PDB file of C-alpha atoms and ligand atoms in Angstrom:
ATOM      1  CA  MET A   1     -41.053 -85.001 -89.338  1.00 81.00           C
ATOM      2  CA  ARG A   2     -37.306 -85.472 -89.671  1.00 95.00           C
ATOM      3  CA  LYS A   3     -35.197 -82.704 -91.186  1.00 93.00           C
ATOM      4  CA  LYS A   4     -34.035 -83.122 -94.797  1.00 98.00           C
ATOM      5  CA  ILE A   5     -30.396 -82.073 -94.848  1.00 98.00           C
ATOM      6  CA  ALA A   6     -27.928 -81.470 -97.655  1.00 98.00           C
ATOM      7  CA  ALA A   7     -24.572 -80.947 -95.968  1.00 98.00           C
ATOM      8  CA  GLY A   8     -21.367 -80.100 -97.798  1.00 98.00           C
ATOM      9  CA  ASN A   9     -17.879 -80.818 -96.568  1.00 98.00           C
ATOM     10  CA  TRP A  10     -15.299 -78.606 -98.262  1.00 98.00           C
ATOM     11  CA  LYS A  11     -12.464 -80.301 -96.342  1.00 98.00           C
ATOM     12  CA  MET A  12      -9.100 -78.501 -96.817  1.00 98.00           C
ATOM     13  CA  ASN A  13     -10.040 -76.956-100.145  1.00 98.00           C
ATOM     14  CA  LYS A  14     -10.609 -73.489-101.616  1.00 98.00           C
ATOM     15  CA  THR A  15      -8.779 -70.214-101.321  1.00 98.00           C
ATOM     16  CA  PHE A  16     -10.602 -67.494 -99.430  1.00 98.00           C
ATOM     17  CA  GLY A  17     -11.893 -65.918-102.636  1.00 98.00           C
ATOM     18  CA  GLU A  18     -13.094 -69.254-104.001  1.00 98.00           C
ATOM     19  CA  ALA A  19     -14.855 -70.089-100.738  1.00 98.00           C
ATOM     20  CA  VAL A  20     -16.663 -66.738-100.723  1.00 98.00           C
ATOM     21  CA  GLU A  21     -17.723 -67.216-104.351  1.00 98.00           C
ATOM     22  CA  LEU A  22     -19.016 -70.742-103.661  1.00 98.00           C
ATOM     23  CA  ALA A  23     -20.979 -69.675-100.591  1.00 98.00           C
ATOM     24  CA  LYS A  24     -22.478 -66.697-102.416  1.00 98.00           C
ATOM     25  CA  GLY A  25     -23.492 -68.960-105.287  1.00 98.00           C
ATOM     26  CA  ILE A  26     -25.277 -71.324-102.900  1.00 98.00           C
ATOM     27  CA  VAL A  27     -27.126 -68.713-100.838  1.00 98.00           C
ATOM     28  CA  GLU A  28     -28.450 -67.154-104.063  1.00 98.00           C
ATOM     29  CA  GLN A  29     -30.323 -70.370-104.856  1.00 97.00           C
ATOM     30  CA  ASN A  30     -33.999 -70.846-104.253  1.00 96.00           C
ATOM     31  CA  ILE A  31     -33.709 -73.678-101.704  1.00 97.00           C
ATOM     32  CA  PRO A  32     -36.868 -75.710-101.010  1.00 97.00           C
ATOM     33  CA  SER A  33     -38.325 -74.523 -97.704  1.00 96.00           C
ATOM     34  CA  ASP A  34     -38.163 -77.994 -96.121  1.00 97.00           C
ATOM     35  CA  VAL A  35     -34.458 -78.530 -96.903  1.00 98.00           C
ATOM     36  CA  THR A  36     -31.680 -77.487 -94.511  1.00 98.00           C
ATOM     37  CA  VAL A  37     -28.341 -76.797 -96.193  1.00 98.00           C
ATOM     38  CA  VAL A  38     -25.198 -77.014 -94.075  1.00 98.00           C
ATOM     39  CA  LEU A  39     -21.802 -75.873 -95.345  1.00 98.00           C
ATOM     40  CA  GLY A  40     -18.787 -77.573 -93.708  1.00 98.00           C
ATOM     41  CA  VAL A  41     -16.243 -74.819 -94.071  1.00 98.00           C
ATOM     42  CA  PRO A  42     -12.485 -74.655 -93.283  1.00 98.00           C
ATOM     43  CA  SER A  43     -12.125 -72.983 -89.871  1.00 97.00           C
ATOM     44  CA  LEU A  44     -10.238 -69.979 -91.228  1.00 98.00           C
ATOM     45  CA  TYR A  45     -13.267 -68.962 -93.311  1.00 98.00           C
ATOM     46  CA  LEU A  46     -16.080 -69.788 -90.883  1.00 98.00           C
ATOM     47  CA  ASN A  47     -16.798 -66.242 -89.744  1.00 98.00           C
ATOM     48  CA  LYS A  48     -16.922 -64.813 -93.255  1.00 98.00           C
ATOM     49  CA  ILE A  49     -19.026 -67.634 -94.711  1.00 98.00           C
ATOM     50  CA  ASN A  50     -21.400 -67.479 -91.738  1.00 98.00           C
ATOM     51  CA  GLY A  51     -22.042 -63.830 -92.581  1.00 98.00           C
ATOM     52  CA  ILE A  52     -22.806 -64.799 -96.181  1.00 98.00           C
ATOM     53  CA  ALA A  53     -25.115 -67.643 -95.072  1.00 98.00           C
ATOM     54  CA  GLU A  54     -27.280 -65.166 -93.154  1.00 97.00           C
ATOM     55  CA  ALA A  55     -28.746 -64.098 -96.497  1.00 97.00           C
ATOM     56  CA  ASN A  56     -30.603 -67.417 -96.842  1.00 98.00           C
ATOM     57  CA  ASP A  57     -32.765 -68.781 -94.013  1.00 97.00           C
ATOM     58  CA  ASN A  58     -32.129 -72.372 -95.122  1.00 98.00           C
ATOM     59  CA  VAL A  59     -28.321 -72.199 -95.140  1.00 98.00           C
ATOM     60  CA  PHE A  60     -26.190 -72.837 -92.034  1.00 98.00           C
ATOM     61  CA  VAL A  61     -22.478 -73.170 -91.445  1.00 98.00           C
ATOM     62  CA  SER A  62     -20.587 -76.004 -89.784  1.00 98.00           C
ATOM     63  CA  ALA A  63     -17.072 -76.429 -88.488  1.00 98.00           C
ATOM     64  CA  GLN A  64     -15.329 -79.612 -89.652  1.00 98.00           C
ATOM     65  CA  ASN A  65     -13.955 -80.380 -86.192  1.00 98.00           C
ATOM     66  CA  ALA A  66     -13.638 -78.921 -82.702  1.00 98.00           C
ATOM     67  CA  HIS A  67     -11.485 -79.663 -79.667  1.00 98.00           C
ATOM     68  CA  GLN A  68     -12.812 -81.566 -76.663  1.00 98.00           C
ATOM     69  CA  GLU A  69     -11.643 -78.919 -74.182  1.00 98.00           C
ATOM     70  CA  LEU A  70     -13.121 -75.448 -73.895  1.00 98.00           C
ATOM     71  CA  SER A  71      -9.830 -73.519 -73.870  1.00 98.00           C
ATOM     72  CA  GLY A  72      -6.194 -73.903 -72.958  1.00 98.00           C
ATOM     73  CA  ALA A  73      -2.740 -74.714 -74.237  1.00 98.00           C
ATOM     74  CA  TYR A  74      -3.740 -76.586 -77.398  1.00 98.00           C
ATOM     75  CA  THR A  75      -1.822 -74.880 -80.154  1.00 98.00           C
ATOM     76  CA  GLY A  76      -3.591 -74.781 -83.489  1.00 97.00           C
ATOM     77  CA  GLU A  77      -6.927 -76.043 -82.187  1.00 98.00           C
ATOM     78  CA  THR A  78     -10.422 -74.530 -82.231  1.00 98.00           C
ATOM     79  CA  SER A  79     -12.865 -74.864 -79.336  1.00 98.00           C
ATOM     80  CA  VAL A  80     -16.645 -74.962 -79.391  1.00 98.00           C
ATOM     81  CA  VAL A  81     -16.618 -71.801 -77.264  1.00 98.00           C
ATOM     82  CA  MET A  82     -14.793 -70.035 -80.088  1.00 98.00           C
ATOM     83  CA  LEU A  83     -17.238 -71.434 -82.632  1.00 98.00           C
ATOM     84  CA  GLN A  84     -20.183 -70.326 -80.522  1.00 97.00           C
ATOM     85  CA  SER A  85     -18.705 -66.873 -80.082  1.00 98.00           C
ATOM     86  CA  ILE A  86     -18.925 -66.301 -83.837  1.00 98.00           C
ATOM     87  CA  GLY A  87     -22.370 -67.911 -84.123  1.00 98.00           C
ATOM     88  CA  ILE A  88     -21.509 -71.223 -85.796  1.00 98.00           C
ATOM     89  CA  PRO A  89     -24.378 -73.648 -85.144  1.00 98.00           C
ATOM     90  CA  TYR A  90     -22.968 -77.002 -86.320  1.00 98.00           C
ATOM     91  CA  VAL A  91     -19.825 -79.062 -85.958  1.00 98.00           C
ATOM     92  CA  ILE A  92     -18.913 -82.233 -87.865  1.00 98.00           C
ATOM     93  CA  LEU A  93     -17.313 -84.774 -85.520  1.00 98.00           C
ATOM     94  CA  GLY A  94     -15.781 -88.158 -86.250  1.00 98.00           C
ATOM     95  CA  HIS A  95     -15.202 -87.827 -89.983  1.00 98.00           C
ATOM     96  CA  SER A  96     -13.252 -90.886 -91.125  1.00 97.00           C
ATOM     97  CA  GLU A  97     -10.379 -88.702 -92.303  1.00 97.00           C
ATOM     98  CA  ARG A  98      -9.989 -87.296 -88.800  1.00 98.00           C
ATOM     99  CA  ARG A  99     -10.335 -90.748 -87.268  1.00 97.00           C
ATOM    100  CA  GLU A 100      -7.550 -91.978 -89.555  1.00 96.00           C
ATOM    101  CA  TYR A 101      -5.119 -89.032 -89.790  1.00 97.00           C
ATOM    102  CA  ASN A 102      -5.691 -87.545 -86.345  1.00 96.00           C
ATOM    103  CA  CYS A 103      -6.167 -90.780 -84.426  1.00 96.00           C
ATOM    104  CA  GLU A 104      -9.638 -89.842 -83.201  1.00 98.00           C
ATOM    105  CA  THR A 105     -10.964 -92.732 -81.123  1.00 97.00           C
ATOM    106  CA  PRO A 106     -14.569 -93.386 -80.068  1.00 97.00           C
ATOM    107  CA  GLU A 107     -13.623 -92.292 -76.514  1.00 97.00           C
ATOM    108  CA  LEU A 108     -12.143 -89.005 -77.702  1.00 98.00           C
ATOM    109  CA  LEU A 109     -15.184 -88.426 -79.918  1.00 98.00           C
ATOM    110  CA  LYS A 110     -17.470 -89.110 -76.996  1.00 98.00           C
ATOM    111  CA  HIS A 111     -15.711 -86.298 -75.129  1.00 98.00           C
ATOM    112  CA  LYS A 112     -15.963 -83.996 -78.166  1.00 98.00           C
ATOM    113  CA  VAL A 113     -19.667 -84.740 -78.656  1.00 98.00           C
ATOM    114  CA  ARG A 114     -20.386 -84.048 -74.964  1.00 98.00           C
ATOM    115  CA  THR A 115     -18.462 -80.764 -75.016  1.00 98.00           C
ATOM    116  CA  ALA A 116     -20.129 -79.615 -78.240  1.00 98.00           C
ATOM    117  CA  LEU A 117     -23.648 -80.412 -77.006  1.00 98.00           C
ATOM    118  CA  ASP A 118     -23.029 -78.882 -73.586  1.00 98.00           C
ATOM    119  CA  ASN A 119     -22.040 -75.682 -75.321  1.00 97.00           C
ATOM    120  CA  GLY A 120     -25.083 -75.373 -77.525  1.00 97.00           C
ATOM    121  CA  MET A 121     -23.810 -76.793 -80.797  1.00 98.00           C
ATOM    122  CA  GLU A 122     -25.516 -79.248 -83.103  1.00 98.00           C
ATOM    123  CA  VAL A 123     -23.356 -82.227 -83.988  1.00 98.00           C
ATOM    124  CA  ILE A 124     -23.087 -84.077 -87.290  1.00 98.00           C
ATOM    125  CA  PHE A 125     -21.611 -87.357 -86.061  1.00 98.00           C
ATOM    126  CA  CYS A 126     -19.909 -89.447 -88.762  1.00 98.00           C
ATOM    127  CA  CYS A 127     -19.552 -93.212 -88.758  1.00 98.00           C
ATOM    128  CA  GLY A 128     -18.810 -95.853 -91.371  1.00 98.00           C
ATOM    129  CA  GLU A 129     -16.832 -98.983 -92.110  1.00 97.00           C
ATOM    130  CA  SER A 130     -13.733 -99.735 -94.184  1.00 96.00           C
ATOM    131  CA  LEU A 131     -13.795-101.999 -97.225  1.00 95.00           C
ATOM    132  CA  ASP A 132     -12.308-104.912 -95.243  1.00 95.00           C
ATOM    133  CA  ILE A 133     -15.139-104.742 -92.740  1.00 96.00           C
ATOM    134  CA  ARG A 134     -17.730-104.557 -95.533  1.00 96.00           C
ATOM    135  CA  LYS A 135     -16.109-107.567 -97.272  1.00 94.00           C
ATOM    136  CA  ALA A 136     -16.342-109.516 -94.031  1.00 96.00           C
ATOM    137  CA  ASP A 137     -20.025-108.503 -93.836  1.00 96.00           C
ATOM    138  CA  ASN A 138     -19.411-107.041 -90.391  1.00 97.00           C
ATOM    139  CA  GLN A 139     -20.465-103.473 -91.208  1.00 98.00           C
ATOM    140  CA  GLU A 140     -23.622-103.253 -89.124  1.00 98.00           C
ATOM    141  CA  GLU A 141     -21.963-104.395 -85.914  1.00 98.00           C
ATOM    142  CA  TYR A 142     -18.975-102.122 -86.575  1.00 98.00           C
ATOM    143  CA  VAL A 143     -21.100 -99.012 -87.119  1.00 98.00           C
ATOM    144  CA  ARG A 144     -23.288 -99.812 -84.105  1.00 98.00           C
ATOM    145  CA  ASN A 145     -20.134-100.020 -81.994  1.00 98.00           C
ATOM    146  CA  GLN A 146     -18.954 -96.654 -83.294  1.00 98.00           C
ATOM    147  CA  ILE A 147     -22.298 -95.157 -82.298  1.00 98.00           C
ATOM    148  CA  LYS A 148     -22.285 -96.890 -78.915  1.00 98.00           C
ATOM    149  CA  GLY A 149     -18.699 -95.791 -78.269  1.00 98.00           C
ATOM    150  CA  SER A 150     -19.427 -92.099 -78.770  1.00 98.00           C
ATOM    151  CA  LEU A 151     -23.163 -91.501 -78.243  1.00 98.00           C
ATOM    152  CA  GLU A 152     -23.971 -93.837 -75.361  1.00 97.00           C
ATOM    153  CA  GLY A 153     -25.044 -91.874 -72.290  1.00 97.00           C
ATOM    154  CA  LEU A 154     -26.527 -88.943 -74.194  1.00 98.00           C
ATOM    155  CA  SER A 155     -30.035 -87.941 -73.165  1.00 98.00           C
ATOM    156  CA  LYS A 156     -33.073 -87.866 -75.416  1.00 98.00           C
ATOM    157  CA  GLU A 157     -32.804 -84.069 -75.264  1.00 98.00           C
ATOM    158  CA  ASP A 158     -29.161 -84.250 -76.422  1.00 98.00           C
ATOM    159  CA  MET A 159     -30.172 -86.443 -79.351  1.00 98.00           C
ATOM    160  CA  LYS A 160     -32.400 -83.649 -80.705  1.00 98.00           C
ATOM    161  CA  LYS A 161     -29.128 -81.881 -81.537  1.00 98.00           C
ATOM    162  CA  VAL A 162     -27.402 -84.863 -83.151  1.00 98.00           C
ATOM    163  CA  VAL A 163     -27.448 -85.782 -86.842  1.00 98.00           C
ATOM    164  CA  ILE A 164     -25.787 -89.046 -87.842  1.00 98.00           C
ATOM    165  CA  ALA A 165     -23.863 -89.276 -91.113  1.00 98.00           C
ATOM    166  CA  TYR A 166     -23.234 -92.821 -92.327  1.00 98.00           C
ATOM    167  CA  GLU A 167     -20.196 -92.683 -94.585  1.00 98.00           C
ATOM    168  CA  PRO A 168     -18.687 -95.975 -95.744  1.00 97.00           C
ATOM    169  CA  ILE A 169     -14.970 -95.227 -96.049  1.00 96.00           C
ATOM    170  CA  TRP A 170     -14.710 -97.212 -99.291  1.00 95.00           C
ATOM    171  CA  ALA A 171     -17.140 -94.761-100.897  1.00 94.00           C
ATOM    172  CA  ILE A 172     -15.584 -91.471 -99.750  1.00 92.00           C
ATOM    173  CA  GLY A 173     -13.845 -89.640-102.560  1.00 87.00           C
ATOM    174  CA  THR A 174     -13.527 -92.850-104.567  1.00 89.00           C
ATOM    175  CA  GLY A 175     -16.374 -92.355-107.026  1.00 85.00           C
ATOM    176  CA  GLU A 176     -17.801 -95.613-105.718  1.00 84.00           C
ATOM    177  CA  THR A 177     -21.182 -95.179-104.032  1.00 88.00           C
ATOM    178  CA  ALA A 178     -23.059 -97.553-101.773  1.00 92.00           C
ATOM    179  CA  SER A 179     -26.090 -98.779-103.663  1.00 95.00           C
ATOM    180  CA  PRO A 180     -29.349 -97.205-102.536  1.00 96.00           C
ATOM    181  CA  GLN A 181     -30.239-100.573-100.967  1.00 97.00           C
ATOM    182  CA  GLN A 182     -26.908-100.799 -99.102  1.00 97.00           C
ATOM    183  CA  ALA A 183     -27.482 -97.273 -97.764  1.00 98.00           C
ATOM    184  CA  GLN A 184     -31.065 -98.054 -96.789  1.00 98.00           C
ATOM    185  CA  ASP A 185     -30.055-101.288 -95.025  1.00 98.00           C
ATOM    186  CA  MET A 186     -27.446 -99.519 -92.921  1.00 98.00           C
ATOM    187  CA  HIS A 187     -29.672 -96.552 -92.148  1.00 98.00           C
ATOM    188  CA  ARG A 188     -32.418 -98.922 -91.015  1.00 98.00           C
ATOM    189  CA  SER A 189     -29.922-100.774 -88.840  1.00 98.00           C
ATOM    190  CA  ILE A 190     -28.761 -97.486 -87.278  1.00 98.00           C
ATOM    191  CA  ARG A 191     -32.354 -96.417 -86.653  1.00 98.00           C
ATOM    192  CA  GLU A 192     -33.141 -99.762 -84.998  1.00 98.00           C
ATOM    193  CA  TYR A 193     -30.064 -99.365 -82.851  1.00 98.00           C
ATOM    194  CA  LEU A 194     -31.145 -95.854 -81.793  1.00 98.00           C
ATOM    195  CA  ALA A 195     -34.460 -97.355 -80.737  1.00 98.00           C
ATOM    196  CA  ASP A 196     -32.559 -99.880 -78.575  1.00 97.00           C
ATOM    197  CA  MET A 197     -30.154 -97.295 -77.127  1.00 97.00           C
ATOM    198  CA  PHE A 198     -32.740 -94.575 -76.570  1.00 98.00           C
ATOM    199  CA  ASP A 199     -36.320 -95.173 -77.663  1.00 97.00           C
ATOM    200  CA  ALA A 200     -38.636 -95.209 -80.662  1.00 98.00           C
ATOM    201  CA  GLU A 201     -39.077 -91.442 -80.605  1.00 98.00           C
ATOM    202  CA  VAL A 202     -35.336 -90.766 -80.858  1.00 98.00           C
ATOM    203  CA  ALA A 203     -35.055 -93.371 -83.625  1.00 98.00           C
ATOM    204  CA  GLU A 204     -37.886 -91.768 -85.547  1.00 98.00           C
ATOM    205  CA  ASN A 205     -36.674 -88.184 -85.139  1.00 98.00           C
ATOM    206  CA  THR A 206     -32.921 -88.478 -85.710  1.00 98.00           C
ATOM    207  CA  ALA A 207     -31.833 -87.455 -89.194  1.00 98.00           C
ATOM    208  CA  ILE A 208     -29.415 -89.965 -90.755  1.00 98.00           C
ATOM    209  CA  LEU A 209     -27.418 -88.736 -93.739  1.00 98.00           C
ATOM    210  CA  TYR A 210     -25.584 -90.826 -96.300  1.00 98.00           C
ATOM    211  CA  GLY A 211     -22.090 -89.795 -97.420  1.00 97.00           C
ATOM    212  CA  GLY A 212     -19.787 -91.299-100.026  1.00 96.00           C
ATOM    213  CA  SER A 213     -19.558 -90.020-103.604  1.00 93.00           C
ATOM    214  CA  VAL A 214     -23.025 -88.488-103.627  1.00 96.00           C
ATOM    215  CA  LYS A 215     -23.450 -86.609-106.892  1.00 96.00           C
ATOM    216  CA  PRO A 216     -26.307 -85.139-108.946  1.00 97.00           C
ATOM    217  CA  SER A 217     -26.735 -88.416-110.860  1.00 97.00           C
ATOM    218  CA  ASN A 218     -27.319 -90.592-107.771  1.00 97.00           C
ATOM    219  CA  ALA A 219     -28.661 -88.207-105.104  1.00 98.00           C
ATOM    220  CA  GLU A 220     -32.334 -88.574-105.933  1.00 98.00           C
ATOM    221  CA  GLU A 221     -32.314 -92.357-105.686  1.00 97.00           C
ATOM    222  CA  ILE A 222     -30.287 -92.394-102.465  1.00 98.00           C
ATOM    223  CA  PHE A 223     -32.335 -89.609-100.817  1.00 98.00           C
ATOM    224  CA  GLY A 224     -35.480 -91.460-101.898  1.00 97.00           C
ATOM    225  CA  GLN A 225     -34.743 -94.333 -99.503  1.00 98.00           C
ATOM    226  CA  ILE A 226     -37.093 -94.347 -96.566  1.00 97.00           C
ATOM    227  CA  ASP A 227     -34.423 -94.066 -93.854  1.00 98.00           C
ATOM    228  CA  VAL A 228     -32.107 -91.693 -95.715  1.00 98.00           C
ATOM    229  CA  ASP A 229     -32.685 -88.086 -94.690  1.00 98.00           C
ATOM    230  CA  GLY A 230     -30.113 -86.451 -96.912  1.00 98.00           C
ATOM    231  CA  GLY A 231     -26.407 -86.446 -97.582  1.00 98.00           C
ATOM    232  CA  LEU A 232     -22.998 -85.347 -96.395  1.00 98.00           C
ATOM    233  CA  VAL A 233     -21.276 -84.466 -99.638  1.00 98.00           C
ATOM    234  CA  GLY A 234     -17.592 -83.844-100.281  1.00 97.00           C
ATOM    235  CA  GLY A 235     -16.469 -83.361-103.889  1.00 97.00           C
ATOM    236  CA  ALA A 236     -19.843 -82.509-105.393  1.00 98.00           C
ATOM    237  CA  SER A 237     -20.558 -79.857-102.729  1.00 98.00           C
ATOM    238  CA  MET A 238     -17.683 -77.723-103.950  1.00 98.00           C
ATOM    239  CA  LYS A 239     -19.359 -76.526-107.134  1.00 98.00           C
ATOM    240  CA  VAL A 240     -22.483 -74.391-107.065  1.00 98.00           C
ATOM    241  CA  ASP A 241     -24.187 -76.260-109.917  1.00 98.00           C
ATOM    242  CA  SER A 242     -23.667 -79.795-108.653  1.00 98.00           C
ATOM    243  CA  PHE A 243     -24.490 -78.963-105.022  1.00 98.00           C
ATOM    244  CA  THR A 244     -27.618 -77.100-106.105  1.00 98.00           C
ATOM    245  CA  GLU A 245     -28.758 -80.151-108.054  1.00 98.00           C
ATOM    246  CA  ILE A 246     -28.164 -82.284-104.970  1.00 98.00           C
ATOM    247  CA  ILE A 247     -30.101 -79.835-102.780  1.00 98.00           C
ATOM    248  CA  ASN A 248     -33.001 -80.222-105.207  1.00 98.00           C
ATOM    249  CA  SER A 249     -32.876 -84.028-105.198  1.00 98.00           C
ATOM    250  CA  PHE A 250     -35.320 -84.561-102.327  1.00 97.00           C
ATOM    251  CA  SER A 251     -38.755 -85.683-103.379  1.00 85.00           C
TER     252      SER A 251
HETATM  253  C1  PEP B   1     -17.067 -86.620 -97.301  1.00 68.29           C
HETATM  254  O1  PEP B   1     -16.092 -85.917 -97.335  1.00 68.29           O
HETATM  255  O2  PEP B   1     -17.677 -86.745 -96.225  1.00 68.29           O
HETATM  256  C2  PEP B   1     -17.524 -87.287 -98.520  1.00 68.29           C
HETATM  257  C3  PEP B   1     -18.560 -88.065 -98.449  1.00 68.29           C
HETATM  258  O3  PEP B   1     -16.808 -87.034 -99.664  1.00 68.29           O
HETATM  259  P1  PEP B   1     -17.230 -87.435-101.178  1.00 68.29           P
HETATM  260  O4  PEP B   1     -18.647 -86.964-101.373  1.00 68.29           O
HETATM  261  O5  PEP B   1     -16.271 -86.683-102.044  1.00 68.29           O
HETATM  262  O6  PEP B   1     -17.117 -88.916-101.308  1.00 68.29           O
END
């Protein structure tokens, strides 16, 4: 059985007090026992929010990025060793905003994924196409190449610690969502590709999340698609009420 995951990405939002209040509001919820909730928290607040998350067995904390090296002269960066030392289990890698604003290439992400896995972290690996690529109907090949570029060479054991988040860039923060069928088609394509790259077992067991303007009004239909195992949610994860509704949208 694949995990059902509702992951939030708070990006560069919230003051410390607001972040604490949001996390407390989420851990107080009665989360279905088969749903894993992951909070993608700004690095400055990770330690505090991780302490709050301990109050609910279904809630875990994720960094939004980590450096590819373990330590060294990289001013302003955070390493997976640091994340591990405060007990953070997850890291989001390859979000489209980091690919765009921080020039993160598939090769760099491959290095980051390897370092994170080697140091005991679980990785939420993001991929997804721009509107131009979707208009040219080239999205499946593009996303497969992103996956190949960063996940090729991982072992089947490594893949047990990898979650894939398909996030079409044209749907992130725009209010425009991929239709449930568009999400299903891409998730199926990714799963078929995992079967080619690894094997049927990896394809069957890897959780694939959809991200891009998921909200309470569309979560149930999107999560109801056979190859969609949950969501990576930006805007709607930053309010207790809307994220709670999303967490309860799995059938
Ligand atoms: C995201 O940040 O990964 C995201 C999907 O954002 P939003 O839900 O706001 O589109």
